Protein backbone atom coordinates (compact mmCIF):
# COMPACT_ATOMS: atom_id res chain seq x y z
CA MET A 1 -7.81 -78.38 46.07
CA ARG A 2 -11.47 -78.61 47.01
CA ASP A 3 -12.43 -79.58 43.45
CA TYR A 4 -9.69 -82.22 43.39
CA ILE A 5 -10.95 -83.78 46.63
CA ARG A 6 -14.53 -83.68 45.36
CA ASN A 7 -13.58 -85.35 42.07
CA PHE A 8 -11.51 -87.96 43.90
CA VAL A 9 -14.42 -88.84 46.18
CA ARG A 10 -16.76 -89.15 43.20
CA SER A 11 -14.32 -91.31 41.26
CA HIS A 12 -13.41 -93.53 44.22
CA HIS A 13 -16.55 -93.39 46.35
CA CYS A 14 -16.34 -97.07 47.33
CA LEU A 15 -12.75 -96.68 48.48
CA CYS A 16 -13.65 -93.55 50.45
CA ILE A 17 -16.60 -95.28 52.11
CA PHE A 18 -14.40 -98.24 53.05
CA ALA A 19 -11.78 -95.88 54.51
CA VAL A 20 -14.41 -94.11 56.61
CA LEU A 21 -15.93 -97.39 57.80
CA GLN A 22 -12.51 -98.77 58.69
CA LEU A 23 -11.41 -95.59 60.48
CA THR A 24 -14.62 -95.50 62.51
CA LEU A 25 -14.30 -99.18 63.39
CA MET A 26 -10.67 -98.92 64.50
CA LEU A 27 -11.30 -95.82 66.60
CA SER A 28 -14.25 -97.51 68.30
CA MET A 29 -12.00 -100.48 69.15
CA LEU A 30 -9.60 -98.26 71.09
CA GLU A 31 -10.63 -98.19 74.74
CA VAL A 32 -9.90 -94.99 76.68
CA ARG A 33 -9.25 -95.71 80.36
CA ILE A 34 -9.03 -92.99 82.98
CA GLN A 35 -7.34 -93.96 86.23
CA ILE A 36 -6.57 -92.05 89.42
CA ASP A 37 -3.04 -92.47 90.77
CA GLN A 38 -3.02 -92.11 94.56
CA SER A 39 0.64 -92.92 95.20
CA PRO A 40 1.92 -91.81 98.62
CA GLU A 41 4.71 -89.74 97.06
CA LEU A 42 2.15 -87.55 95.25
CA GLN A 43 0.69 -84.56 97.05
CA ARG A 44 -2.58 -84.85 95.16
CA PRO A 45 -4.13 -87.69 93.17
CA LEU A 46 -3.00 -87.67 89.57
CA THR A 47 -5.19 -88.46 86.57
CA ARG A 48 -3.71 -90.88 84.06
CA VAL A 49 -5.15 -91.72 80.65
CA TYR A 50 -4.51 -94.96 78.80
CA VAL A 51 -5.56 -95.90 75.28
CA VAL A 52 -5.85 -99.68 75.04
CA GLY A 53 -6.39 -101.71 71.90
CA GLN A 54 -6.26 -105.39 71.02
CA PRO A 55 -3.81 -105.87 68.11
CA ARG A 56 -5.62 -109.01 67.00
CA GLU A 57 -8.98 -107.26 66.80
CA LEU A 58 -7.46 -104.27 65.01
CA ALA A 59 -5.78 -106.60 62.50
CA CYS A 60 -9.07 -108.40 61.81
CA SER A 61 -11.14 -105.20 61.59
CA PRO A 62 -10.74 -104.83 57.77
CA PHE A 63 -12.73 -108.05 57.37
CA LEU A 64 -15.74 -106.46 59.09
CA SER A 65 -15.44 -103.32 56.99
CA GLY A 66 -15.00 -105.39 53.85
CA PHE A 67 -18.02 -107.49 54.75
CA ALA A 68 -20.05 -104.30 55.16
CA MET A 69 -18.83 -103.10 51.77
CA GLY A 70 -20.50 -106.17 50.25
CA ALA A 71 -23.79 -104.33 50.70
CA MET A 72 -22.63 -101.86 48.04
CA PHE A 73 -21.66 -104.28 45.26
CA TYR A 74 -24.30 -105.74 42.97
CA GLY A 75 -24.60 -109.44 43.70
CA TYR A 76 -21.54 -109.27 45.99
CA GLY A 77 -19.47 -108.91 42.82
CA LEU A 78 -20.51 -112.32 41.49
CA ILE A 79 -22.12 -110.71 38.45
CA TYR A 80 -18.62 -110.11 37.08
CA LEU A 81 -17.90 -113.85 36.84
CA PRO A 82 -17.14 -114.83 33.23
CA THR A 83 -19.66 -117.21 31.73
CA LYS A 84 -17.71 -118.43 28.73
CA GLY A 85 -16.54 -122.02 28.56
CA PRO A 86 -17.97 -125.37 29.68
CA LEU A 87 -19.00 -124.01 33.09
CA GLY A 88 -20.90 -121.07 31.63
CA GLY A 89 -24.31 -122.34 32.69
CA LEU A 90 -23.18 -122.98 36.26
CA LEU A 91 -21.51 -119.58 36.55
CA THR A 92 -24.61 -117.87 35.17
CA THR A 93 -26.70 -119.61 37.82
CA ILE A 94 -24.23 -118.49 40.50
CA ARG A 95 -24.46 -114.90 39.27
CA MET A 96 -28.25 -114.95 39.30
CA THR A 97 -28.34 -116.54 42.76
CA GLY A 98 -25.81 -114.04 44.13
CA LEU A 99 -27.82 -111.14 42.76
CA SER A 100 -31.04 -112.53 44.22
CA VAL A 101 -29.48 -113.04 47.66
CA TRP A 102 -27.95 -109.56 47.52
CA GLN A 103 -31.34 -108.07 46.67
CA GLN A 104 -32.88 -109.63 49.79
CA CYS A 105 -30.04 -109.62 52.34
CA SER A 106 -27.51 -106.91 51.44
CA PRO A 107 -28.51 -104.43 54.21
CA VAL A 108 -27.88 -107.19 56.77
CA MET A 109 -24.19 -107.11 55.86
CA LEU A 110 -23.89 -103.78 57.69
CA LEU A 111 -25.07 -105.40 60.92
CA PRO A 112 -21.75 -106.97 62.16
CA TRP A 113 -19.89 -103.69 61.61
CA SER A 114 -22.64 -101.73 63.34
CA MET A 115 -22.73 -104.08 66.34
CA ARG A 116 -18.96 -103.92 66.82
CA VAL A 117 -18.91 -100.12 66.58
CA ALA A 118 -21.84 -99.83 68.99
CA GLN A 119 -20.08 -102.16 71.43
CA GLY A 120 -16.92 -100.05 71.31
CA LEU A 121 -18.80 -96.78 71.71
CA SER A 122 -20.74 -98.07 74.72
CA MET A 123 -17.57 -98.85 76.67
CA PHE A 124 -16.50 -95.24 77.28
CA PRO A 125 -19.66 -93.98 79.08
CA HIS A 126 -19.69 -97.14 81.18
CA HIS A 127 -16.04 -96.66 82.15
CA VAL A 128 -16.50 -92.98 83.02
CA TRP A 129 -19.52 -93.82 85.17
CA GLU A 130 -17.52 -96.45 87.07
CA CYS A 131 -14.66 -93.99 87.53
CA LEU A 132 -16.97 -91.33 88.94
CA ALA A 133 -18.54 -93.83 91.32
CA LYS A 134 -15.40 -95.44 92.74
CA GLU A 135 -12.55 -92.97 92.66
CA PRO A 136 -11.96 -89.60 94.43
CA CYS A 137 -11.87 -88.15 90.96
CA LEU A 138 -12.84 -84.57 91.69
CA GLU A 139 -9.71 -84.13 93.81
CA ALA A 140 -7.38 -85.38 91.08
CA ASP A 141 -5.40 -82.99 88.93
CA ASN A 142 -6.83 -82.33 85.45
CA PHE A 143 -9.57 -84.93 85.89
CA LEU A 144 -12.42 -82.71 84.70
CA LEU A 145 -10.38 -81.39 81.76
CA ILE A 146 -9.47 -84.89 80.63
CA VAL A 147 -13.05 -86.12 80.97
CA ILE A 148 -14.36 -83.16 78.95
CA LEU A 149 -11.81 -83.69 76.16
CA ALA A 150 -12.42 -87.44 76.09
CA THR A 151 -16.19 -86.90 76.02
CA ALA A 152 -15.87 -84.41 73.14
CA ALA A 153 -13.77 -86.94 71.18
CA TRP A 154 -16.35 -89.65 71.93
CA ILE A 155 -19.18 -87.42 70.67
CA TYR A 156 -17.30 -86.72 67.43
CA LEU A 157 -16.69 -90.45 67.00
CA LEU A 158 -20.40 -91.11 67.60
CA ILE A 159 -21.33 -88.57 64.92
CA LEU A 160 -18.81 -90.13 62.53
CA ALA A 161 -20.24 -93.61 63.18
CA ILE A 162 -23.82 -92.50 62.57
CA THR A 163 -22.86 -90.55 59.45
CA SER A 164 -20.87 -93.39 57.91
CA PHE A 165 -23.64 -95.89 58.64
CA VAL A 166 -26.30 -93.62 57.10
CA VAL A 167 -24.16 -92.98 54.00
CA ALA A 168 -23.51 -96.71 53.49
CA LEU A 169 -27.17 -97.59 54.04
CA ARG A 170 -28.43 -94.87 51.69
CA LEU A 171 -26.04 -96.00 48.97
CA ASN A 172 -27.22 -99.58 49.40
CA LEU A 173 -30.89 -98.56 49.23
CA ARG A 174 -30.23 -96.37 46.20
CA MET A 175 -28.58 -99.27 44.40
CA LEU A 176 -31.46 -101.56 45.33
CA GLY A 177 -33.96 -99.05 43.97
CA ALA A 178 -31.96 -98.40 40.81
CA ARG A 179 -32.22 -102.06 39.87
CA HIS A 180 -35.99 -101.75 39.35
CA ILE A 181 -37.55 -99.87 36.47
CA GLY A 182 -41.28 -99.26 36.41
CA GLY A 183 -43.62 -98.44 33.56
CA GLY A 184 -43.27 -95.27 31.57
CA ASP A 185 -40.30 -94.63 29.29
CA HIS A 186 -40.39 -97.33 26.60
CA GLU A 187 -36.90 -96.43 25.32
CA LEU A 188 -35.44 -96.91 28.80
CA ARG A 189 -37.19 -100.26 29.20
CA ALA A 190 -35.90 -101.38 25.80
CA TYR A 191 -32.41 -100.32 26.76
CA ALA A 192 -32.70 -102.28 30.03
CA ARG A 193 -33.82 -105.39 28.11
CA GLU A 194 -30.76 -105.12 25.88
CA ILE A 195 -28.52 -104.91 28.96
CA ASN A 196 -30.16 -108.00 30.45
CA GLU A 197 -29.75 -109.90 27.19
CA LEU A 198 -26.11 -108.85 26.95
CA LEU A 199 -25.38 -109.99 30.52
CA GLY A 200 -27.36 -113.19 30.19
CA PHE A 201 -29.50 -112.70 33.29
CA GLU A 202 -31.99 -110.21 34.75
CA MET A 203 -29.67 -107.51 36.05
CA ILE A 204 -32.41 -104.86 35.79
CA VAL A 205 -35.92 -105.80 36.93
CA LEU A 206 -38.65 -104.49 34.66
CA SER A 207 -41.76 -104.18 36.80
CA THR A 208 -45.17 -103.70 35.21
């Protein structure tokens, strides 16, 4: 089972990264609210927990994750445009431009996802601090237990967010570095030239 999961991740690493990014984003969009119920019919204040999410934001969240995935596709996928036919020259120019822009700006595509996740993660500590300051929380039933469990879940989500961001960024940087070949192996450089000639543009940069 472990080997099957490992092989699946290797074969579908982009899909797995998207799933992790999307899961992290959706969890960060869910706001955990802790309220103290002080109804007169209750002998002691009661702690209530609500998980609130905006359906519209959750529905639009795949666009942010998909935008972040653009950092992990050469030239935002424009290099796969066919260049045969009367528009071949124009499509070749589009592919070269897309690859050039990706080379310079691809890490920036992780920024919107990162900002939205950071915004969602920052809401929980702020809410807990307000709850501790305004409510007679220590007298409420199960308040400390709920806060501890919610804090542990928030810490795990924070670790997941950092890990997924680092994995996506490292993959992007590795792809950026793999596009450049320095001096040394003449057979490798010749092979890279043949690939560039086959594609019709400089997919692999041969630095001197």
